[in-house]
Structure formats: C-alpha cells, structure tokens
Short mmCIF file of C-alpha atoms and ligand atoms in Angstrom, two decimals:
data_model
loop_
_atom_site.label_atom_id
_atom_site.label_comp_id
_atom_site.label_asym_id
_atom_site.label_seq_id
_atom_site.Cartn_x
_atom_site.Cartn_y
_atom_site.Cartn_z
CA UNK A 1 117.25 109.84 105.63
CA UNK A 2 113.84 110.43 104.18
CA UNK A 3 111.65 107.49 103.36
CA UNK A 4 111.81 107.20 99.55
CA UNK A 5 108.24 105.93 99.36
CA UNK A 6 107.01 109.30 100.52
CA UNK A 7 107.13 111.79 97.69
CA UNK A 8 109.18 114.95 98.01
CA UNK A 9 105.99 116.85 98.79
CA UNK A 10 105.34 114.51 101.68
CA UNK A 11 102.34 112.98 99.96
CA UNK A 12 101.79 109.49 101.25
CA UNK A 13 102.25 107.01 98.41
CA UNK A 14 99.52 104.68 99.69
CA UNK A 15 96.69 107.14 100.16
CA UNK A 16 97.69 108.52 96.79
CA UNK A 17 97.58 105.12 95.12
CA UNK A 18 94.12 104.32 96.41
CA UNK A 19 92.85 107.74 95.29
CA UNK A 20 94.17 107.04 91.80
CA UNK A 21 92.44 103.66 91.80
CA UNK A 22 89.22 105.36 92.86
CA UNK A 23 89.49 108.00 90.13
CA UNK A 24 90.17 105.35 87.46
CA UNK A 25 87.10 103.39 88.58
CA UNK A 26 84.87 106.47 88.56
CA UNK A 27 86.08 107.54 85.10
CA UNK A 28 85.54 103.99 83.78
CA UNK A 29 82.01 103.98 85.23
CA UNK A 30 81.23 107.38 83.64
CA UNK A 31 82.48 106.18 80.24
CA UNK A 32 80.46 102.97 80.55
CA UNK A 33 77.22 104.63 81.62
CA UNK A 34 77.75 107.43 79.08
CA UNK A 35 78.13 105.05 76.15
CA UNK A 36 75.06 103.09 77.25
CA UNK A 37 72.98 106.28 77.52
CA UNK A 38 74.20 107.49 74.12
CA UNK A 39 73.37 104.26 72.29
CA UNK A 40 70.03 104.05 74.09
CA UNK A 41 69.22 107.45 72.62
CA UNK A 42 70.25 106.31 69.15
CA UNK A 43 68.15 103.18 69.57
CA UNK A 44 65.13 105.25 70.58
CA UNK A 45 65.44 107.53 67.55
CA UNK A 46 65.76 104.54 65.24
CA UNK A 47 62.86 102.79 66.95
CA UNK A 48 60.66 105.84 66.49
CA UNK A 49 61.54 105.91 62.81
CA UNK A 50 60.67 102.26 62.35
CA UNK A 51 57.37 102.82 64.14
CA UNK A 52 56.62 105.78 61.84
CA UNK A 53 57.29 103.58 58.82
CA UNK A 54 54.91 100.92 60.08
CA UNK A 55 52.29 103.54 60.87
CA UNK A 56 52.53 104.92 57.35
CA UNK A 57 52.36 101.48 55.90
CA UNK A 58 49.31 100.59 58.04
CA UNK A 59 47.61 103.78 56.88
CA UNK A 60 48.31 102.90 53.27
CA UNK A 61 46.93 99.40 53.76
CA UNK A 62 43.88 100.93 55.41
CA UNK A 63 43.43 103.28 52.48
CA UNK A 64 43.91 100.56 49.89
CA UNK A 65 40.98 98.58 51.28
CA UNK A 66 38.57 101.40 50.35
CA UNK A 67 40.19 102.63 47.16
CA UNK A 68 40.94 101.08 43.86
CA UNK A 69 43.32 98.22 44.60
CA UNK A 70 45.77 98.00 41.70
CA UNK A 71 47.66 101.25 41.83
CA UNK A 72 47.58 101.45 45.61
CA UNK A 73 48.97 97.97 46.01
CA UNK A 74 51.89 99.13 43.99
CA UNK A 75 52.35 102.12 46.29
CA UNK A 76 52.10 100.14 49.52
CA UNK A 77 54.37 97.39 48.28
CA UNK A 78 57.02 99.42 46.58
CA UNK A 79 57.10 102.91 47.94
CA UNK A 80 55.85 103.11 51.49
CA UNK A 81 56.40 99.51 52.38
CA UNK A 82 57.96 99.01 55.76
CA UNK A 83 61.69 98.67 55.77
CA UNK A 84 62.44 95.49 53.88
CA UNK A 85 63.93 93.81 56.87
CA UNK A 86 61.02 94.50 59.23
CA UNK A 87 59.00 91.32 59.84
CA UNK A 88 55.30 92.07 60.13
CA UNK A 89 52.23 90.01 61.13
CA UNK A 90 48.68 91.29 60.67
CA UNK A 91 46.13 89.98 63.11
CA UNK A 92 42.34 90.20 62.98
CA UNK A 93 41.23 91.87 66.21
CA UNK A 94 37.96 89.98 66.44
CA UNK A 95 39.10 86.43 65.71
CA UNK A 96 42.77 86.81 66.75
CA UNK A 97 43.58 85.06 63.50
CA UNK A 98 46.78 85.71 61.57
CA UNK A 99 45.75 87.28 58.29
CA UNK A 100 49.05 88.03 56.59
CA UNK A 101 52.76 88.00 57.28
CA UNK A 102 55.60 89.87 55.64
CA UNK A 103 59.31 89.24 55.91
CA UNK A 104 58.78 86.43 58.38
CA UNK A 105 61.12 83.71 57.17
CA UNK A 106 60.46 80.10 57.97
CA UNK A 107 61.64 76.70 56.88
CA UNK A 108 59.60 75.61 53.84
CA UNK A 109 59.67 71.94 54.93
CA UNK A 110 57.44 72.67 57.95
CA UNK A 111 53.84 71.46 57.96
CA UNK A 112 50.93 73.79 58.65
CA UNK A 113 50.81 73.08 62.39
CA UNK A 114 54.50 73.73 62.79
CA UNK A 115 54.19 76.93 60.79
CA UNK A 116 51.37 78.11 63.06
CA UNK A 117 53.41 77.34 66.14
CA UNK A 118 56.33 79.18 64.71
CA UNK A 119 54.26 82.21 63.75
CA UNK A 120 52.73 82.37 67.21
CA UNK A 121 56.19 82.38 68.70
CA UNK A 122 57.27 85.22 66.43
CA UNK A 123 54.05 87.03 67.30
CA UNK A 124 54.88 86.79 71.00
CA UNK A 125 58.29 88.29 70.34
CA UNK A 126 56.64 91.11 68.41
CA UNK A 127 54.16 91.76 71.20
CA UNK A 128 57.04 92.02 73.66
CA UNK A 129 58.92 94.48 71.46
CA UNK A 130 56.29 96.89 70.19
CA UNK A 131 52.68 97.91 70.61
CA UNK A 132 50.66 97.05 67.48
CA UNK A 133 49.52 99.59 64.92
CA UNK A 134 45.78 99.38 64.15
CA UNK A 135 44.32 99.26 60.63
CA UNK A 136 40.71 100.42 60.52
CA UNK A 137 38.76 98.63 57.79
CA UNK A 138 35.78 100.44 56.23
CA UNK A 139 33.56 99.75 53.22
CA UNK A 140 33.85 103.24 51.82
CA UNK A 141 35.95 106.23 52.84
CA UNK A 142 34.34 107.90 55.87
CA UNK A 143 31.84 105.10 56.52
CA UNK A 144 31.53 103.00 59.68
CA UNK A 145 34.43 100.81 60.77
CA UNK A 146 33.71 97.19 59.87
CA UNK A 147 36.66 95.60 61.53
CA UNK A 148 40.02 96.33 63.03
CA UNK A 149 43.27 94.61 62.16
CA UNK A 150 46.48 94.90 64.08
CA UNK A 151 49.94 95.21 62.58
CA UNK A 152 52.53 93.62 64.80
CA UNK A 153 56.19 94.12 63.92
CA UNK A 154 59.66 93.27 65.06
CA UNK A 155 62.47 95.75 65.22
CA UNK A 156 65.09 95.58 62.54
CA UNK A 157 68.22 93.53 63.06
CA UNK A 158 70.21 96.74 63.01
CA UNK A 159 68.18 98.15 65.89
CA UNK A 160 68.49 94.97 67.95
CA UNK A 161 72.23 94.81 67.34
CA UNK A 162 72.62 98.43 68.23
CA UNK A 163 70.84 98.04 71.57
CA UNK A 164 73.07 95.09 72.52
CA UNK A 165 76.19 96.77 71.21
CA UNK A 166 77.32 98.83 74.25
CA UNK A 167 76.96 95.84 76.57
CA UNK A 168 78.99 93.59 74.28
CA UNK A 169 81.57 96.30 73.76
CA UNK A 170 81.89 97.02 77.48
CA UNK A 171 82.21 93.35 78.41
CA UNK A 172 84.90 92.80 75.78
CA UNK A 173 86.79 95.83 77.12
CA UNK A 174 86.34 94.62 80.72
CA UNK A 175 87.70 91.15 79.89
CA UNK A 176 90.60 92.69 78.03
CA UNK A 177 91.37 95.11 80.88
CA UNK A 178 91.28 92.24 83.37
CA UNK A 179 93.72 90.13 81.33
CA UNK A 180 96.00 93.13 80.86
CA UNK A 181 95.89 93.81 84.59
CA UNK A 182 96.85 90.19 85.36
CA UNK A 183 99.70 90.30 82.87
CA UNK A 184 101.01 93.59 84.27
CA UNK A 185 100.81 92.51 87.88
CA UNK A 186 102.51 89.23 86.99
CA UNK A 187 105.38 91.00 85.29
CA UNK A 188 105.60 93.51 88.13
CA UNK A 189 105.88 90.64 90.62
CA UNK A 190 108.56 88.97 88.51
CA UNK A 191 110.45 92.23 88.40
CA UNK A 192 110.19 92.70 92.16
CA UNK A 193 111.50 89.17 92.62
CA UNK A 194 114.52 89.92 90.50
CA UNK A 195 115.25 93.09 92.49
CA UNK A 196 114.97 91.31 95.86
CA UNK A 197 117.06 88.38 94.81
CA UNK A 198 119.67 90.44 92.97
CA UNK A 199 120.12 92.97 95.73
CA UNK A 200 120.35 90.30 98.41
CA UNK A 201 122.88 88.27 96.43
CA UNK A 202 125.01 91.32 95.81
CA UNK A 203 124.92 92.32 99.49
CA UNK A 204 125.93 88.83 100.64
CA UNK A 205 128.67 88.76 98.05
CA UNK A 206 130.05 92.17 99.04
CA UNK A 207 130.00 91.34 102.74
CA UNK A 208 131.76 88.04 102.15
CA UNK A 209 135.23 89.33 101.30
CA UNK A 210 135.89 91.70 104.25
CA UNK A 211 134.24 89.18 106.54
CA UNK A 212 136.64 86.36 105.77
CA UNK A 213 139.56 88.71 106.09
CA UNK A 214 138.17 89.94 109.43
CA UNK A 215 137.97 86.35 110.64
CA UNK A 216 141.60 85.83 109.74
CA UNK A 217 142.57 89.00 111.63
CA UNK A 218 140.75 87.82 114.73
CA UNK A 219 142.66 84.54 114.60
CA UNK A 220 145.91 86.46 114.14
CA UNK A 221 145.15 88.64 117.18
CA UNK A 222 144.28 85.60 119.27
CA UNK A 223 147.75 84.16 118.67
CA UNK A 224 149.51 87.46 119.38
CA UNK A 225 151.49 87.38 122.68
CA UNK A 226 150.62 91.03 123.41
CA UNK A 227 146.93 90.05 123.46
CA UNK A 228 147.44 87.34 126.05
CA UNK A 229 145.62 89.18 128.85
CA UNK A 230 143.11 90.96 126.58
CA UNK A 231 140.99 87.98 125.54
CA UNK A 232 137.84 89.95 126.36
CA UNK A 233 138.55 91.99 123.21
CA UNK A 234 138.86 88.83 121.15
CA UNK A 235 135.55 87.56 122.53
CA UNK A 236 133.74 90.80 121.66
CA UNK A 237 135.32 90.91 118.22
CA UNK A 238 134.26 87.35 117.64
CA UNK A 239 130.67 88.18 118.58
CA UNK A 240 130.57 90.93 116.01
CA UNK A 241 132.09 88.69 113.38
CA UNK A 242 129.41 86.12 114.13
CA UNK A 243 126.74 88.79 113.88
CA UNK A 244 128.11 89.78 110.46
CA UNK A 245 128.15 86.15 109.44
CA UNK A 246 124.51 85.85 110.41
CA UNK A 247 123.60 88.91 108.32
CA UNK A 248 125.53 87.54 105.38
CA UNK A 249 123.83 84.18 105.62
CA UNK A 250 120.42 85.90 105.74
CA UNK A 251 121.12 87.82 102.57
CA UNK A 252 122.64 84.88 100.79
CA UNK A 253 119.58 82.77 101.68
CA UNK A 254 117.19 85.45 100.38
CA UNK A 255 119.25 85.56 97.20
CA UNK A 256 119.11 81.82 96.58
CA UNK A 257 116.72 78.92 96.85
CA UNK A 258 116.96 78.42 100.60
CA UNK A 259 117.01 74.88 101.94
CA UNK A 260 114.22 74.02 104.39
CA UNK A 261 115.01 71.72 107.28
CA UNK A 262 112.92 70.28 110.06
CA UNK A 263 113.59 72.35 113.17
CA UNK A 264 112.08 72.26 116.62
CA UNK A 265 110.11 75.50 116.70
CA UNK A 266 110.32 76.27 120.43
CA UNK A 267 114.06 75.80 120.40
CA UNK A 268 114.52 78.22 117.50
CA UNK A 269 112.21 80.75 119.17
CA UNK A 270 114.01 80.44 122.50
CA UNK A 271 117.37 81.01 120.90
CA UNK A 272 116.15 84.00 118.92
CA UNK A 273 114.58 85.57 121.99
CA UNK A 274 117.74 84.93 124.01
CA UNK A 275 119.59 86.84 121.34
CA UNK A 276 117.06 89.70 121.18
CA UNK A 277 116.40 90.13 124.89
CA UNK A 278 119.60 91.96 125.81
CA UNK A 279 119.15 94.18 122.76
CA UNK A 280 115.79 95.68 123.73
CA UNK A 281 114.61 97.62 126.79
CA UNK A 282 114.90 95.62 130.00
CA UNK A 283 111.31 96.62 130.79
CA UNK A 284 110.02 94.35 128.03
CA UNK A 285 109.14 90.90 129.31
CA UNK A 286 109.19 87.83 127.05
CA UNK A 287 106.95 84.82 127.56
CA UNK A 288 107.21 81.70 125.41
CA UNK A 289 104.17 79.51 125.62
CA UNK A 290 104.51 76.18 123.85
CA UNK A 291 101.69 73.78 124.71
CA UNK A 292 103.30 71.06 122.62
CA UNK A 293 106.98 71.76 123.22
CA UNK A 294 108.35 69.38 120.62
CA UNK A 295 106.51 70.64 117.56
CA UNK A 296 108.75 70.92 114.57
CA UNK A 297 108.34 72.75 111.28
CA UNK A 298 110.14 72.97 107.96
CA UNK A 299 112.14 76.15 107.91
CA UNK A 300 115.24 77.90 106.82
CA UNK A 301 116.64 78.85 110.17
CA UNK A 302 118.50 82.10 109.36
CA UNK A 303 115.48 83.43 107.47
CA UNK A 304 112.94 82.37 110.07
CA UNK A 305 115.01 84.01 112.81
CA UNK A 306 114.97 87.17 110.72
CA UNK A 307 111.17 86.98 110.57
CA UNK A 308 110.82 86.61 114.35
CA UNK A 309 113.29 89.40 114.93
CA UNK A 310 111.36 91.78 112.67
CA UNK A 311 107.99 91.04 114.24
CA UNK A 312 109.29 91.21 117.80
CA UNK A 313 111.08 94.51 117.12
CA UNK A 314 107.86 95.99 115.68
CA UNK A 315 106.05 94.81 118.83
CA UNK A 316 108.63 96.47 121.04
CA UNK A 317 108.40 99.67 118.96
CA UNK A 318 104.63 99.65 119.44
CA UNK A 319 104.84 99.62 123.22
CA UNK A 320 107.13 102.58 123.90
CA UNK A 321 109.55 100.77 126.17
CA UNK A 322 107.44 98.87 128.68
CA UNK A 323 105.36 95.79 128.04
CA UNK A 324 105.17 92.11 127.27
CA UNK A 325 105.78 89.98 124.18
CA UNK A 326 104.06 86.60 124.26
CA UNK A 327 104.97 83.89 121.75
CA UNK A 328 102.62 80.94 121.52
CA UNK A 329 103.42 77.81 119.52
CA UNK A 330 100.78 75.25 118.70
CA UNK A 331 99.24 72.88 116.17
CA UNK A 332 97.17 74.83 113.63
CA UNK A 333 95.75 71.78 111.88
CA UNK A 334 96.95 68.45 110.54
CA UNK A 335 100.50 69.08 109.31
CA UNK A 336 100.46 72.79 110.19
CA UNK A 337 102.15 74.61 113.05
CA UNK A 338 101.28 78.15 114.15
CA UNK A 339 103.45 80.68 115.90
CA UNK A 340 101.59 83.65 117.42
CA UNK A 341 103.62 86.69 118.35
CA UNK A 342 101.58 89.03 120.57
CA UNK A 343 102.46 92.40 122.03
CA UNK A 344 100.52 94.71 124.32
CA UNK A 345 101.44 97.84 122.38
CA UNK A 346 99.33 100.51 120.75
CA UNK A 347 97.81 98.30 118.05
CA UNK A 348 97.31 98.91 114.31
CA UNK A 349 94.52 101.22 113.13
CA UNK A 350 91.66 99.18 111.62
CA UNK A 351 92.00 100.57 108.12
CA UNK A 352 95.76 99.98 108.09
CA UNK A 353 95.83 96.28 108.92
CA UNK A 354 95.87 95.36 105.21
CA UNK A 355 98.57 97.92 104.48
CA UNK A 356 101.24 96.84 106.95
CA UNK A 357 102.73 94.22 104.60
CA UNK A 358 103.05 96.62 101.68
CA UNK A 359 106.50 97.98 100.89
CA UNK A 360 106.98 101.49 102.18
CA UNK A 361 104.12 101.50 104.65
CA UNK A 362 105.38 102.89 107.93
CA UNK A 363 104.07 105.09 110.72
CA UNK A 364 107.51 105.61 112.22
CA UNK A 365 109.64 108.69 111.79
CA UNK A 366 112.69 106.62 110.97
CA UNK A 367 110.88 103.64 109.51
CA UNK A 368 111.46 102.13 106.08
CA UNK A 369 108.35 100.05 105.96
CA UNK A 370 110.20 97.07 104.52
CA UNK A 371 110.35 94.80 107.59
CA UNK A 372 106.94 93.19 107.17
CA UNK A 373 107.30 93.07 103.38
CA UNK A 374 110.42 90.98 103.87
CA UNK A 375 108.67 88.88 106.52
CA UNK A 376 105.75 88.15 104.19
CA UNK A 377 108.12 87.26 101.37
CA UNK A 378 110.13 84.90 103.53
CA UNK A 379 107.07 83.12 104.90
CA UNK A 380 104.98 82.93 101.73
CA UNK A 381 107.57 82.59 98.94
CA UNK A 382 110.30 80.65 100.70
CA UNK A 383 108.34 78.62 103.25
CA UNK A 384 104.99 78.28 101.44
CA UNK A 385 103.44 79.31 104.73
CA UNK A 386 101.03 82.03 105.79
CA UNK A 387 101.36 85.19 107.82
CA UNK A 388 98.62 87.59 108.85
CA UNK A 389 97.48 89.96 111.56
CA UNK A 390 95.33 87.74 113.72
CA UNK A 391 94.04 90.52 115.94
CA UNK A 392 94.86 94.11 116.71
CA UNK A 393 93.20 96.72 118.85
CA UNK A 394 94.24 99.95 120.43
CA UNK A 395 93.88 98.85 124.05
CA UNK A 396 95.00 95.21 123.84
CA UNK A 397 97.85 95.08 121.32
CA UNK A 398 98.59 93.10 118.18
CA UNK A 399 98.91 89.41 117.36
CA UNK A 400 100.75 88.24 114.25
CA UNK A 401 100.24 84.61 113.27
CA UNK A 402 102.71 82.61 111.21
CA UNK A 403 101.65 79.20 109.88
CA UNK A 404 104.29 76.73 108.70
CA UNK A 405 104.16 73.16 107.42
CA UNK A 406 105.51 70.60 109.82
N1 ADP B 1 103.09 95.03 116.46
C1 ADP B 1 102.68 96.16 115.88
N2 ADP B 1 101.91 97.05 116.54
C2 ADP B 1 101.51 98.19 115.95
N3 ADP B 1 101.82 98.54 114.67
C3 ADP B 1 102.59 97.72 113.97
C4 ADP B 1 103.06 96.48 114.51
N4 ADP B 1 103.78 95.84 113.56
C5 ADP B 1 103.77 96.66 112.49
N5 ADP B 1 103.08 97.77 112.72
C6 ADP B 1 102.82 98.87 111.75
O1 ADP B 1 103.26 98.45 110.48
C7 ADP B 1 104.20 99.37 109.95
C8 ADP B 1 105.17 98.65 109.05
O2 ADP B 1 106.05 97.83 109.76
P1 ADP B 1 107.42 97.40 109.09
O3 ADP B 1 107.13 96.84 107.74
O4 ADP B 1 108.17 96.55 110.03
O5 ADP B 1 108.17 98.78 108.85
P2 ADP B 1 108.80 99.78 109.92
O6 ADP B 1 109.03 98.99 111.18
O7 ADP B 1 110.06 100.23 109.27
O8 ADP B 1 107.81 100.89 110.10
C9 ADP B 1 104.79 100.05 111.16
O9 ADP B 1 105.30 101.33 110.88
C10 ADP B 1 103.61 100.09 112.12
O10 ADP B 1 102.81 101.19 111.83
MG1 MG B 2 109.79 97.03 111.39
#
C-alpha cells in the first residue's frame, strides 16, 4: 500500500511543507519591506512640503524686516505662516540666542531658567530632525546683510506618526500572527491527541472480543482427548494468543492514562531482546551493557517494550541483515536513567535527523513513518521522559537515547 503521507504525485509531504513555510516567510518579508518603503516615500514627500512651508515663511519674515511691517505681519502670520502645528524656534546666528518661538508649548508655571532648559531641549530635537532655514536680515532691500537668523523647526505630529506607523503596524501584526500560530498549533495537537487515543481505544476494544473467545477455544482444545498427543499445537496457539494479548494491552494503554510502575530497566530490556532476537536475522548480534545493573525507572511496561521494539527494528532495518545492536543503560543525572540503543547501520542523513520523529517521514519502500512518532509520544507524553538522536553518521551508525525518571 502506498504511504498516505506522500501525495498521489509522489511529492514528498515534508520537503513540500518546508517550501511552503519558506514561501510564506518570503512573502511576509516582501509585504513588510514594501509597506516600510511606501510609507517612507510618503514621509519624504510630506517632509519636503513642510520644509517648503518653512522656507516660504522664513522668506516672508526676511522680507518683512525691510518692508513696511503692518501689512506684511498680517501676511506672514495669517497666510503663509507655517503649518499651525509646526513648532519653530528662531536663533540668532551670532549670539546663538533664542529670539522667538512659535507653537512651542510649555507649562506656564515654569520659571525662566526652566523655560530656557526646556527650549534648549526642544531645539536639540529640532536640530536632529531638520537643517535650519536661514533668514538674512538687511537694512534695506538689496543692501548688505546685517545678521543671519536661523529658523529651526520640528516635523508635524502627523509626519512623526506616519514614519512610526509601519513599524507599529508590522509589530502588531507579528504579535497577532504569533498568538494565532500558538492557538492553531495547540488545537492541532489536541486534535492529534484525540485521534491517537480514539483509534488506539477502538483497536484494543475490537481486538478484545475475538481474543477472549480464542482463549476459550484454546482451553477447549487442550481438554480434547483427540489433542492428547498434539500439545505442540496448543503451545504454538498459546504463544500467538499471548502475542495478541500483548498487542491489545499496548493499544489499550495508549488509549488510556497508563499506569507507571518502577521496573528494573535491564530486566525489561533483556526480556524484550529475548523476545526480538529470534524474530530478526541471526546475523544481528545483541549486546546489553548495564554498568549499574539494578537501575530502575518509572515506566509502563507494555508501552516501553513497544518503544524498544520500534527502535531496535529500525536499527536492524538500517544494517541490511548483518551487524550489532548495543544497548547501554546508565545514570543520566540525579533521578534520571538513560537507555542508549546503538546500531552500526547506515546512519541518518544530517538534514533528516530532526525529521525522523515526524509522522509520515520514512525512507523505506514499505515504511509508514509512524514508528518513531509513536515512540516519541510514548516517552514524552506518557513517561514525561526524553528521546533524541544522540549521534548518527554514515560510517558508524546511529544512537538513540531515551531518558526516564527513576
Ligand atoms: N537506526 C536508524 N538508522 C538509520 N535511519 C533510521 C534509524 N531509525 C530511523 N531511521 C530513519 O527514520 C525513518 C522513520 O522511522 P520510523 O518512524 O520508524 O518509520 P519507518 O520505520 O516506517 O520508516 C526511517 O525510515 C529511517 O529513514
Ligand atoms: Mg520503524
């Protein structure tokens, strides 16, 4: 049967998924950069306009100093005045003294010193934002320049808000996207949990009925006089019934809240290996290396055996028939026991080490890619332990490490 995780066109789901991720990221980056560039352009246009206004205003002030004051004051104040919201400070170039301010609001309860401090601060802000616009003071039109004054100005609130806008907008969107992502992945996990648990429960339930009837039939056959000299059949039948019982108990444990009990790790490993050994190629050697033979860990035995079986079978698959599986048990840290399962097979490609636990990832023709997903689930969700690829290389083999609480 075809692996359902591979699309009908044979496109690998995983490479596909990471390409999609990559495309989404690139599109998001283009949108982000694009909106920043666009608003920067708007800001520049607006800035230029404000500068033009100030220039015009400075020219008018310049003109008013040589012409008849009254009517021109009206023009500068009411018609070509800088945008009402633009704060302006005029500085004498020779003395560096503040001559006038416009639209600079300050607290009226301040004393003169405080006002000066405040104005100097505003002036610094203005200097940072814009180059000043000079006003050339003459006695008469066309005569020599007597002095120069500088008009410093701040950008309008609108302009400042507009230049901050894309950054604020993008950060709000980013925060929102992050929260949405968390919510989605949480609900996806919850859904996966329900599928695992439901399917496992149903399987255990369905197996239960024929299994108990099978057990009764075996007992019936055992008592039958015609079977007297064929007890070998009964023994084989019994083995298969036990095997079915084991499968049922695995599924029923996955489908419930499995009970954890203190078990001696090396004993469980030895028993599992004794069971597996006759079922794999006789050219595969097994070595169990327990430097502290009586280490115990909290585990659900049927599930943990399932884990070991899956990892060992993958190791055997990786070595094409001949090789060695080494299982090392030891103390990881205070209260933690590790179990390393090492093979001398072909290893996992560097880029794929992270992928092996994902559902559907397989490099085998007849693989389902669910073995290690199940293993990870059993260790992390049911045992609160850890499992990871400790090492893997093409010439040496692969080591999986399981860490359990003792
Ligand atoms: N010990 C190992 N050595 C090399 N590759 C491994 C080993 N264990 C797992 N893998 C890789 O991880 C994949 C997923 O393993 P698994 O989830 O058990 O699914 P399956 O065995 O059905 O392929 C395998 O197809 C293989 O490519
Ligand atoms: Mg497998």
